[in-house]
Every structure is written in C-alpha cells, then in structure tokens.
XYZ file of C-alpha atoms in Angstrom:
551
model
C -0.026 39.649 43.469
C 2.092 41.796 40.846
C 1.018 42.008 37.488
C 4.298 40.416 36.447
C 3.663 37.682 38.528
C 0.412 36.945 37.026
C 2.008 37.643 33.792
C 4.137 34.605 34.582
C 1.432 32.593 35.504
C -0.454 32.813 32.214
C 2.407 32.260 30.313
C 3.044 28.752 32.336
C -0.633 27.868 32.061
C -0.047 28.219 28.224
C 2.875 26.598 27.938
C 1.432 23.663 29.846
C -1.503 23.950 27.626
C 0.272 24.183 24.636
C 2.693 21.367 25.829
C -0.657 19.375 26.611
C -2.231 19.999 23.241
C 1.051 18.754 21.016
C 1.489 15.174 23.233
C -2.203 14.777 22.372
C -1.322 15.507 18.497
C 1.413 13.263 18.862
C -0.774 10.582 20.792
C -3.443 10.872 17.509
C -0.459 10.936 14.885
C 0.038 7.996 13.083
C 3.078 6.058 14.780
C 5.717 4.135 12.159
C 4.048 1.175 11.439
C 0.473 2.899 10.558
C 2.394 5.086 8.162
C 4.176 1.963 6.545
C 0.559 0.203 5.975
C -0.133 3.476 3.702
C 0.993 1.178 1.149
C -1.116 -1.928 2.242
C -4.272 -0.208 2.358
C -5.563 0.884 -0.844
C -8.787 0.890 -1.855
C -9.082 -2.208 -4.781
C -12.813 -1.531 -5.797
C -14.681 1.432 -7.267
C -18.601 1.631 -6.365
C -19.491 0.486 -9.705
C -18.078 -2.982 -8.549
C -21.377 -4.623 -7.365
C -21.996 -8.019 -9.288
C -24.579 -9.984 -9.445
C -26.425 -13.739 -9.801
C -28.081 -14.719 -13.151
C -28.762 -18.051 -14.340
C -26.609 -19.441 -12.101
C -23.346 -17.113 -12.866
C -22.441 -13.887 -11.459
C -23.024 -10.864 -13.830
C -21.137 -7.520 -13.536
C -22.594 -4.100 -14.347
C -22.369 -2.087 -17.948
C -19.037 -0.296 -17.815
C -17.142 -3.293 -16.372
C -15.205 -5.252 -18.747
C -12.881 -7.272 -17.026
C -13.483 -7.468 -13.243
C -11.081 -9.642 -12.249
C -8.839 -6.212 -12.761
C -11.204 -3.782 -11.912
C -12.797 -5.039 -9.079
C -10.306 -7.979 -7.823
C -11.751 -7.643 -4.111
C -15.536 -8.100 -5.311
C -14.023 -10.732 -8.028
C -12.625 -12.729 -5.244
C -15.655 -13.019 -3.280
C -17.575 -13.951 -6.590
C -14.914 -16.653 -7.474
C -14.765 -17.813 -3.776
C -18.751 -18.412 -3.724
C -18.699 -19.735 -7.121
C -16.427 -22.488 -5.847
C -18.823 -23.337 -2.755
C -21.639 -23.607 -5.279
C -19.836 -26.116 -7.593
C -18.956 -27.882 -4.429
C -15.352 -27.231 -4.607
C -14.569 -29.931 -2.506
C -15.597 -32.685 -5.089
C -12.778 -30.955 -7.378
C -9.320 -32.790 -8.302
C -6.666 -32.230 -5.920
C -2.989 -32.707 -6.591
C -2.867 -36.267 -6.173
C -5.714 -36.701 -8.690
C -3.627 -35.040 -11.653
C 0.243 -35.698 -10.544
C -0.753 -39.216 -9.733
C 1.400 -41.517 -8.469
C 3.167 -44.155 -10.746
C 1.680 -42.389 -13.661
C 1.456 -44.297 -16.910
C 2.504 -42.367 -20.510
C 0.012 -40.600 -22.574
C -1.957 -42.365 -25.394
C -1.657 -41.176 -28.796
C 2.229 -40.974 -29.439
C 4.614 -42.649 -31.183
C 5.806 -45.630 -28.894
C 2.463 -45.346 -26.528
C 2.616 -48.696 -24.780
C -1.182 -50.397 -24.811
C -1.665 -49.212 -21.258
C -1.576 -45.631 -21.688
C -3.930 -42.398 -20.437
C -6.049 -41.559 -23.137
C -7.189 -38.028 -22.450
C -9.815 -38.147 -24.740
C -12.253 -39.588 -22.031
C -12.483 -36.095 -20.607
C -14.359 -34.819 -23.634
C -16.750 -37.479 -22.562
C -19.906 -36.946 -21.337
C -20.005 -38.101 -17.656
C -20.392 -40.549 -15.623
C -17.323 -42.417 -17.353
C -17.255 -45.496 -15.346
C -16.626 -46.838 -11.722
C -13.054 -45.850 -11.554
C -10.449 -44.112 -13.221
C -7.785 -46.201 -14.500
C -4.534 -45.876 -11.779
C -1.682 -44.350 -13.105
C -3.959 -41.425 -14.859
C -5.331 -37.910 -14.398
C -8.451 -37.896 -13.949
C -11.533 -35.730 -12.069
C -13.323 -37.256 -9.231
C -16.920 -35.791 -9.990
C -16.510 -37.729 -13.404
C -16.592 -41.313 -12.124
C -19.390 -42.799 -10.073
C -16.758 -44.210 -7.337
C -13.335 -42.422 -7.384
C -11.158 -43.432 -4.451
C -11.520 -41.228 -1.346
C -9.097 -37.985 -0.963
C -6.263 -38.576 1.607
C -3.564 -36.141 3.149
C -0.957 -36.260 3.876
C -0.454 -34.808 7.916
C 2.995 -32.816 8.154
C 4.680 -33.390 11.188
C 5.243 -30.632 13.883
C 8.519 -28.840 13.620
C 7.853 -25.627 14.975
C 5.920 -26.266 18.259
C 8.287 -23.883 20.507
C 6.843 -21.411 23.553
C 7.824 -18.250 21.748
C 6.086 -19.142 18.358
C 2.943 -20.057 20.087
C 2.953 -16.486 21.883
C 4.226 -14.562 18.731
C 2.895 -16.381 15.808
C 0.782 -19.095 16.699
C -0.487 -19.229 12.629
C 3.303 -20.396 12.183
C 2.568 -23.230 14.808
C -0.729 -24.034 13.074
C 1.014 -24.047 9.726
C 2.809 -27.250 10.676
C -0.152 -29.194 11.622
C -2.403 -28.497 8.971
C -3.614 -30.386 6.367
C -3.548 -28.792 3.091
C -5.814 -29.590 0.112
C -5.102 -27.886 -3.673
C -8.928 -28.671 -5.471
C -8.268 -28.147 -8.981
C -11.429 -27.487 -11.380
C -11.947 -29.726 -14.440
C -10.798 -27.376 -17.091
C -7.497 -27.045 -14.862
C -7.053 -30.995 -14.982
C -7.872 -31.577 -18.567
C -5.271 -29.155 -19.790
C -2.886 -30.713 -17.680
C -3.855 -33.925 -18.840
C -3.997 -33.217 -22.247
C -0.409 -31.501 -22.261
C 1.270 -34.108 -20.800
C 2.260 -32.039 -17.558
C 0.974 -34.928 -15.061
C 4.863 -36.561 -15.413
C 8.504 -35.776 -14.574
C 9.426 -36.593 -17.924
C 6.508 -34.271 -19.874
C 7.685 -31.345 -17.454
C 11.458 -32.034 -18.736
C 11.103 -32.613 -22.227
C 8.778 -29.633 -22.488
C 11.881 -27.384 -21.277
C 14.512 -29.137 -23.855
C 11.840 -28.313 -26.617
C 11.088 -25.105 -26.085
C 15.187 -24.146 -25.095
C 16.100 -25.929 -28.831
C 13.080 -23.659 -30.297
C 14.677 -20.458 -29.075
C 18.423 -21.402 -29.882
C 17.106 -22.279 -33.623
C 14.491 -20.035 -34.087
C 14.616 -16.889 -31.913
C 13.281 -14.431 -31.817
C 10.037 -16.004 -33.468
C 8.492 -17.979 -30.730
C 6.127 -21.177 -30.441
C 2.842 -20.416 -28.119
C 2.634 -24.518 -28.479
C 5.504 -24.781 -26.151
C 4.603 -21.841 -23.931
C 2.045 -23.337 -20.712
C -0.607 -21.712 -20.798
C -3.968 -22.754 -18.667
C -7.234 -21.811 -19.882
C -8.957 -18.541 -18.439
C -11.638 -20.784 -17.129
C -8.889 -22.992 -14.813
C -9.161 -22.657 -10.545
C -6.638 -23.594 -8.403
C -7.981 -23.592 -4.598
C -5.445 -24.177 -1.779
C -7.553 -24.959 1.514
C -5.812 -24.913 5.143
C -8.096 -27.472 7.490
C -7.018 -28.503 11.086
C -8.289 -31.836 12.895
C -10.696 -31.462 15.884
C -7.926 -32.876 17.957
C -5.941 -30.137 17.199
C -8.737 -27.480 17.134
C -9.687 -28.278 20.308
C -6.081 -28.379 21.685
C -5.782 -25.346 20.733
C -8.997 -24.070 21.947
C -10.439 -22.640 18.423
C -13.544 -24.967 18.804
C -16.146 -25.805 22.374
C -17.769 -28.836 23.207
C -20.529 -26.807 24.727
C -22.490 -23.348 23.943
C -22.737 -20.201 25.748
C -25.834 -22.058 27.595
C -24.555 -24.963 28.386
C -25.710 -27.459 25.618
C -23.277 -30.101 23.558
C -22.338 -29.583 20.488
C -22.038 -32.289 18.416
C -19.517 -32.097 16.725
C -17.534 -29.507 18.521
C -17.233 -25.725 16.832
C -17.374 -22.831 17.750
C -20.720 -21.559 18.582
C -20.204 -18.360 17.141
C -18.613 -18.303 14.446
C -18.597 -21.535 13.880
C -16.607 -23.556 10.936
C -17.222 -25.650 7.875
C -15.781 -28.954 8.424
C -15.095 -32.158 6.339
C -14.157 -35.769 6.779
C -10.616 -36.821 5.588
C -9.177 -39.647 5.523
C -5.964 -38.846 7.102
C -2.722 -40.425 5.877
C -0.603 -40.867 8.897
C 1.591 -43.503 7.302
C 1.486 -45.752 4.426
C -1.536 -47.709 4.407
C -2.772 -46.656 7.171
C -5.464 -44.359 6.855
C -7.555 -42.887 9.581
C -10.781 -40.477 8.710
C -10.872 -37.492 11.122
C -12.757 -34.690 10.904
C -11.177 -31.179 9.733
C -12.267 -27.566 10.238
C -11.676 -25.271 7.548
C -9.640 -22.509 8.560
C -8.297 -20.572 5.421
C -8.257 -20.412 1.469
C -5.603 -19.287 -1.232
C -6.751 -19.290 -4.585
C -6.484 -18.153 -7.675
C -8.596 -18.004 -11.245
C -6.978 -17.393 -14.975
C -9.131 -14.691 -15.563
C -6.299 -12.558 -16.364
C -3.139 -14.083 -17.806
C -0.908 -13.872 -14.567
C -4.119 -15.249 -12.654
C -6.236 -13.608 -9.830
C -5.264 -14.075 -6.619
C -7.025 -14.042 -3.201
C -6.874 -15.162 0.131
C -9.934 -16.064 2.609
C -9.784 -16.785 6.493
C -12.035 -17.619 9.143
C -12.844 -14.216 11.515
C -11.363 -16.335 14.542
C -7.843 -17.477 13.087
C -5.280 -15.791 15.996
C -3.528 -12.553 14.192
C -5.375 -12.852 10.666
C -4.277 -9.051 10.011
C -0.782 -9.195 11.492
C 1.734 -7.454 9.727
C 0.027 -6.906 6.526
C -3.680 -6.169 7.673
C -6.650 -7.518 6.222
C -8.151 -5.474 3.241
C -11.581 -5.988 1.762
C -13.469 -3.530 -0.224
C -16.606 -5.096 -0.924
C -17.298 -8.119 1.625
C -16.898 -6.897 4.846
C -17.177 -3.084 6.539
C -14.736 -2.544 9.095
C -14.131 0.638 11.296
C -12.268 2.627 9.422
C -11.610 6.183 10.467
C -14.228 9.093 10.583
C -12.479 12.664 9.684
C -14.332 15.804 9.824
C -17.753 13.770 9.872
C -16.732 11.848 6.946
C -15.869 7.861 7.125
C -12.638 6.444 5.321
C -11.010 3.421 5.148
C -13.541 0.658 5.999
C -11.588 -1.483 3.660
C -8.419 -1.666 5.881
C -7.937 -3.694 9.072
C -4.510 -2.372 10.277
C -2.004 -4.712 12.146
C -2.350 -4.683 16.403
C 0.547 -2.259 17.828
C 1.784 -1.424 21.288
C 3.981 0.262 23.192
C 7.364 -1.506 23.542
C 7.101 -0.538 27.598
C 11.019 -0.329 27.697
C 13.196 2.780 27.599
C 12.838 3.145 23.574
C 9.229 3.419 24.120
C 9.213 2.026 20.535
C 6.044 0.983 19.203
C 5.926 -2.655 17.739
C 3.743 -5.224 16.302
C 1.272 -6.941 18.608
C 1.107 -10.059 17.031
C -0.645 -13.521 17.450
C -4.275 -12.273 18.942
C -7.571 -12.807 17.623
C -9.329 -9.792 15.516
C -12.664 -9.721 16.908
C -15.714 -8.066 15.378
C -16.022 -6.065 18.735
C -12.519 -4.260 17.768
C -12.817 -4.212 13.991
C -16.306 -3.309 13.974
C -16.719 -6.172 10.396
C -20.270 -6.133 9.095
C -20.996 -8.158 5.982
C -22.238 -5.243 3.004
C -25.749 -5.282 1.575
C -24.146 -6.396 -1.546
C -22.449 -9.894 -0.516
C -25.423 -10.443 1.470
C -27.714 -10.245 -1.336
C -25.315 -11.997 -3.529
C -24.931 -14.794 -0.750
C -28.524 -14.882 -0.755
C -29.195 -15.213 -4.872
C -26.697 -18.214 -4.857
C -27.650 -19.758 -2.233
C -24.634 -19.590 -0.120
C -24.907 -19.641 3.567
C -28.860 -19.706 4.006
C -29.648 -22.540 5.940
C -30.013 -23.481 9.656
C -26.959 -25.623 10.057
C -24.522 -28.028 8.416
C -26.510 -31.273 6.280
C -23.996 -33.237 7.198
C -21.001 -32.447 9.527
C -18.805 -34.739 7.525
C -19.227 -33.277 4.350
C -19.735 -29.428 3.531
C -22.765 -27.615 2.146
C -23.202 -24.365 0.132
C -26.210 -23.815 2.461
C -24.633 -23.876 5.833
C -24.341 -20.575 7.402
C -20.709 -21.142 8.690
C -19.260 -19.457 5.133
C -20.442 -16.335 6.697
C -17.691 -16.726 9.029
C -14.837 -16.256 6.874
C -13.466 -12.931 5.560
C -11.209 -12.067 2.388
C -7.875 -11.049 3.938
C -6.305 -9.473 0.396
C -6.641 -9.910 -3.471
C -3.859 -9.483 -5.830
C -3.630 -8.929 -9.573
C -0.298 -7.165 -9.845
C 3.512 -7.606 -8.906
C 4.133 -3.975 -7.901
C 2.077 -1.007 -7.399
C 1.433 1.984 -10.062
C 3.926 3.517 -7.560
C 6.437 1.028 -7.570
C 5.926 -0.810 -4.506
C 5.409 -4.342 -4.024
C 2.223 -5.822 -3.324
C 1.623 -8.677 -0.406
C -0.831 -11.191 -0.219
C -0.365 -13.633 2.696
C -2.872 -15.738 4.383
C -2.032 -16.430 7.932
C -1.739 -20.009 8.017
C -0.650 -20.911 5.007
C 2.190 -18.106 4.650
C 2.991 -18.699 8.671
C 5.863 -17.392 9.299
C 6.654 -15.290 6.717
C 3.624 -13.079 5.852
C 4.921 -10.066 6.374
C 6.898 -10.600 3.213
C 4.604 -13.254 1.371
C 3.509 -12.326 -2.256
C 1.175 -15.750 -4.124
C 2.066 -13.777 -7.542
C 6.214 -13.576 -7.304
C 6.572 -16.837 -5.217
C 4.237 -18.747 -8.062
C 5.607 -16.823 -10.800
C 9.061 -19.237 -9.763
C 7.235 -22.422 -10.849
C 8.938 -24.268 -13.488
C 10.754 -27.344 -14.903
C 14.080 -27.817 -15.818
C 15.317 -30.628 -18.322
C 15.001 -33.112 -15.630
C 11.434 -32.508 -14.629
C 12.544 -30.865 -11.043
C 12.649 -27.287 -10.200
C 14.192 -24.791 -12.031
C 14.589 -22.013 -9.407
C 15.276 -24.103 -6.350
C 13.598 -22.625 -2.837
C 10.044 -22.555 -3.679
C 10.051 -18.789 -3.295
C 12.321 -18.351 -1.002
C 14.897 -15.768 -0.365
C 18.025 -16.599 1.372
C 17.364 -13.842 4.279
C 15.948 -14.981 7.309
C 13.492 -12.982 9.834
C 14.227 -12.383 13.318
C 12.829 -15.796 14.380
C 15.395 -17.160 11.476
C 12.651 -18.666 9.318
C 13.255 -17.761 5.685
C 11.476 -14.913 4.247
C 10.025 -15.076 0.746
C 10.150 -13.164 -2.470
C 7.890 -10.548 -3.700
C 8.316 -7.607 -5.947
C 8.293 -8.279 -9.885
C 10.529 -11.054 -10.777
C 13.777 -11.446 -11.724
C 14.960 -12.271 -15.507
C 17.948 -14.267 -13.922
C 15.392 -16.620 -12.378
C 14.364 -17.863 -15.998
C 17.787 -17.394 -18.130
C 21.274 -17.298 -17.799
C 22.475 -13.362 -17.256
C 22.556 -11.697 -20.827
C 21.552 -14.658 -22.718
C 18.343 -16.856 -23.366
C 19.939 -19.830 -22.137
C 17.276 -21.085 -19.806
C 17.269 -22.140 -16.428
C 13.809 -22.337 -15.931
C 10.611 -23.097 -18.215
C 7.617 -21.259 -16.722
C 4.559 -23.152 -15.706
C 2.072 -20.781 -15.708
C 2.447 -20.070 -12.128
C 1.277 -23.812 -11.316
C 3.622 -25.567 -8.104
C 2.106 -28.445 -8.367
C 4.048 -29.546 -10.718
C 6.291 -30.258 -7.374
C 3.649 -33.325 -6.988
C 5.199 -34.823 -10.587
C 6.741 -38.008 -10.848
C 8.785 -40.193 -13.380
C 6.750 -43.021 -15.314
C 10.093 -44.651 -15.705
C 12.281 -44.109 -12.709
C 16.063 -44.220 -12.339
C 16.357 -45.887 -9.448
C 16.132 -43.910 -6.304
C 17.511 -40.798 -8.061
C 14.786 -38.941 -8.552
C 14.988 -38.439 -11.889
C 13.500 -40.404 -14.833
C 15.381 -43.266 -17.348
C 14.779 -40.519 -20.472
C 13.097 -37.516 -21.725
C 13.810 -37.855 -25.118
C 12.024 -39.348 -27.857
C 8.616 -39.136 -29.475
C 6.521 -40.134 -26.191
C 7.444 -37.204 -24.437
C 7.966 -34.659 -27.560
C 5.974 -31.607 -26.878
C 3.700 -30.176 -28.279
C 1.217 -32.386 -28.305
C -0.540 -33.465 -31.286
C -4.216 -32.791 -31.051
C -5.829 -35.815 -29.139
C -9.123 -36.960 -31.040
C -12.311 -37.243 -29.007
C -13.334 -40.531 -27.989
C -15.721 -42.262 -29.285
C -16.673 -39.185 -31.828
C -17.992 -36.929 -28.903
C -18.005 -33.436 -30.100
C -17.569 -31.486 -26.681
C -16.448 -31.253 -23.560
C -18.545 -31.757 -20.391
C -19.665 -28.409 -18.685
C -16.840 -26.608 -17.451
C -16.824 -26.909 -13.163
C-alpha cells in the first residue's frame, strides 16, 4: 500500500469519526421543543424553603417573610395539605354561596322581613339544623346541611383523534367539577352582597359613578378584595363508571384480589360519594375519584395559584411540563457529575418519522415514575408525617375522604403561579391537564381569572371567560395568558368601565337574580338602597363579639 493510499485511508477514517461525533452531538443536543421548555423549567423555590408544622399551622424558616412569593412550590404543598387537614370536602361550594332563588340582604333600607342575615357568621357554630333557603351558608356551621350535588356535563368531545392525542380533553367533558370555598371566602361574599346579580350590577354602577365624580381619588370600599385567608379549591372528579371505562382503575389488584371499591392498586385515588344530578329532581349517588385540583389562596394580592394532578393522569406533563421544586424530585440531567433540573419533567416528544423528521409532541400517555424518576422529598415526607396526612393504611370509608388515606401520596404538584410574566417578560403558564384539557399549552390561571368581573347587569363584563379568538389545531379556543390588557376593563383612553374586577373570582357566573325580569337573565332593577354598595357594617347577631375560627 502506497503512502498516498495510507494517508487517504486515514483521512477517510477521520472524516467518518468526525461525522459520527457530529451526529452524536446533534442527537444529544436539545430539540426545539426542549429549547422552548427552558422558559417554563425555572426552579421557583430556593434551598431555604423548608416549611415545618407547629401548633396546627405551617411554619417557615426565619428570613422567609412571604412564603407565597419566596417559596411558591412549598407554599402550594402546605396549602394543599392544610386544605386536606381542614377537610375541604366539607367546605362551602359555589352552590352554597351563589344560591338558587337568592333573598336580599338584611340590614338595608327596604329589606323585607324574609331576608339573609350575614351576622350569623359572627356566631359560634353550630348555628342550627339547616340554613335558610335562599341564603349563602358554610356547611360545617350547620348540623344537617343539604348534601352536595354536582351537575354532570354532557359528553361533547368523544372523537377518536382526541382519545388518542388529548385524552384529558375528553375527560374534561365527563368530569364533575366542584369548587370548594373556605369560611372566610363565604363570609366576605355574603357580607359584601356579592351572592346575587343585583348586588354585582349595583356595585359596578357605584364604582363607575364614583370614578366619574371623584377621579383620581379611589374608594377602596367599592373594590372587591377578598381577605388574606380566603381559599378557592376547585376539584375535578370522575365517576367510577367513567374511570372503569377508561381503564384508569381496576377491579382486582396484581395478585387477583378483588378491590372494593375498584381503584388503582399501585397509585390509589381518593374517593367521594357524590349526589350526581342527572336531571332536575333526579339525583343518583355514585362514587367519584379525585383526579385533579386547581387552587388559589389570597396570601398575595393577585392570589397564589397552584395545580395538583394524580400521578396516573394521561398527559399530565404534556405541552408545558410539570414543575415542582419542593415535593417530588424528578430525574433531571447529570452533567460533569452534577445533577440539574430535578424540579422539571419535560413533555414527551417524538420524531414525526416523515420526510421532515420534525420533532413533535408525543401526547396522551402516562408519565410513570419509572420514566420520570419521581421520588418524594424528605421535606414533604416529614411535613405529611407532622400533619398526619397519608399516614394510614387505607381509607376509613371510601365514601368520604380522610386525611390519613395513603392515596394522598398519589398526587403531584403540576406548577405554581404568582406572576403574569417572568422577570424577562415571558408569559407564565399553569394548566392542569383535565381542567384545562384542550388548551393547556396556552393556559394561565392568573390571566383567565383576572378577567372575572360584572358589568352593570351583573353579567360578565368580559365575554368568553378567558377564551381567545384564535384556535388550536383541533379547532378549540385557546386562552389568554400574560399580562392583562387595560381595554378589558376600561374603554381605550378613558376611565369608562367595561368590567369591575371581581378579585379573580369566576364563581360570580353562578349568581342569579333576587327578582328576575322574566326569562331574560337580567334582574328587574339594580338601583335603590336595597342593593347600593358599599354595605353598611352588619351588627353582630346576638351581640357575639368574634367570628368562628377560620377554616
């Protein structure tokens, strides 16, 4: 072999090796989806975010002045566990605040004798057998409150392509959604006359009149501002029949032993017996399974938001990933012997396997522990032990949740949210796969709820409830995200109101009229001292001095 041949062979081998190394580097480099996830994978809690539990309340290390802002993930977990500890399933719901056929508030000029007296919330429970019909109430205050009923939505998205590509959207159409509200939330809604359309519409008008006459000076009494201990806790349940049909639970465990009731033997669900309203006057009890939670605490002015998902939810980290820097540690990545990114689980991707070889989402499958590497952190485990959460051997009664049920360990923090945008101006996202099924990739709890507010008729001042006019590839509406737009609330360049912000509370959609105007959906009148805000201070009934303990 000549020297020239030897050199040519060496050059060829070097070229092949270099090409192989380049190909290997290209394979290991982030794809375009992973690059986009960089903006959602930030670690939101620092190393000092290690809450404890003393005398019935979470405690925080010295130097953590506002844990909701400094430790949003850990605060989400403490909020979640505190709600379990306080038995959120006994709290009030939208139906106990925005009651059917509401009566007017007592203590106002023109109030009839048959009216709602919020002063009862200053008394010490029990307040009696059952609350007065037509008035807001907090169920634990009463010895025999009405049972919770849930309207079941009709299935409208059972298309085969959604079953394959976005099964959570299908489940969204089948869920029973219950929004629980704690006592401080209900008390404020009641006292501020926000539980009926007349009160909402009159408040809008009063604020507009004030602005027109007194700008730039504000009247804080007219603004809707829930107290710092108010909590909204939206829970998604699926019926046993639906869970069995979708294969999410089984009738037997791995050894063939019967499960009564059916469940997931490896990651059990928390269950609740619900009076399911199929049609007016037709209630059927059925066992329901808790699949997800979206909650908010008024610990900061724009609320602290977080989402919880069952570990088995199909597609739970699709589109925007899952981000938890406190409760569960994921696999992350190891570079030069050091670990990074244990807070983030990226969405699954795959090669399109066509001529473009595009990298695309691989949605609609389970994110198993074997794939994600998730393991509970010592800090969350210690917090659960201290609070008595998930410390038992099983549910005491499958029909009623219990704090000790070990099934609570089957749930994961999806994300927390405290700002509309990041410090670099990127919109923040938070979307639970079932509640936001079909639009997770554009979801923002804060931005959507910022739109909540009435117009002069007590109807939503911003139609669409967070929807945008542009659609995704399925033809479903996308949702608003990022910073709110002033034109949502005021006509451009003026202080003429379009909507009075309701402090992020979309529950106002359930409000009805005290005196309806036929079938128009509007009320006969919104004017007069009976509805005019702000409400005069309500005297304490019976001279009681203090409120019942906040729950």
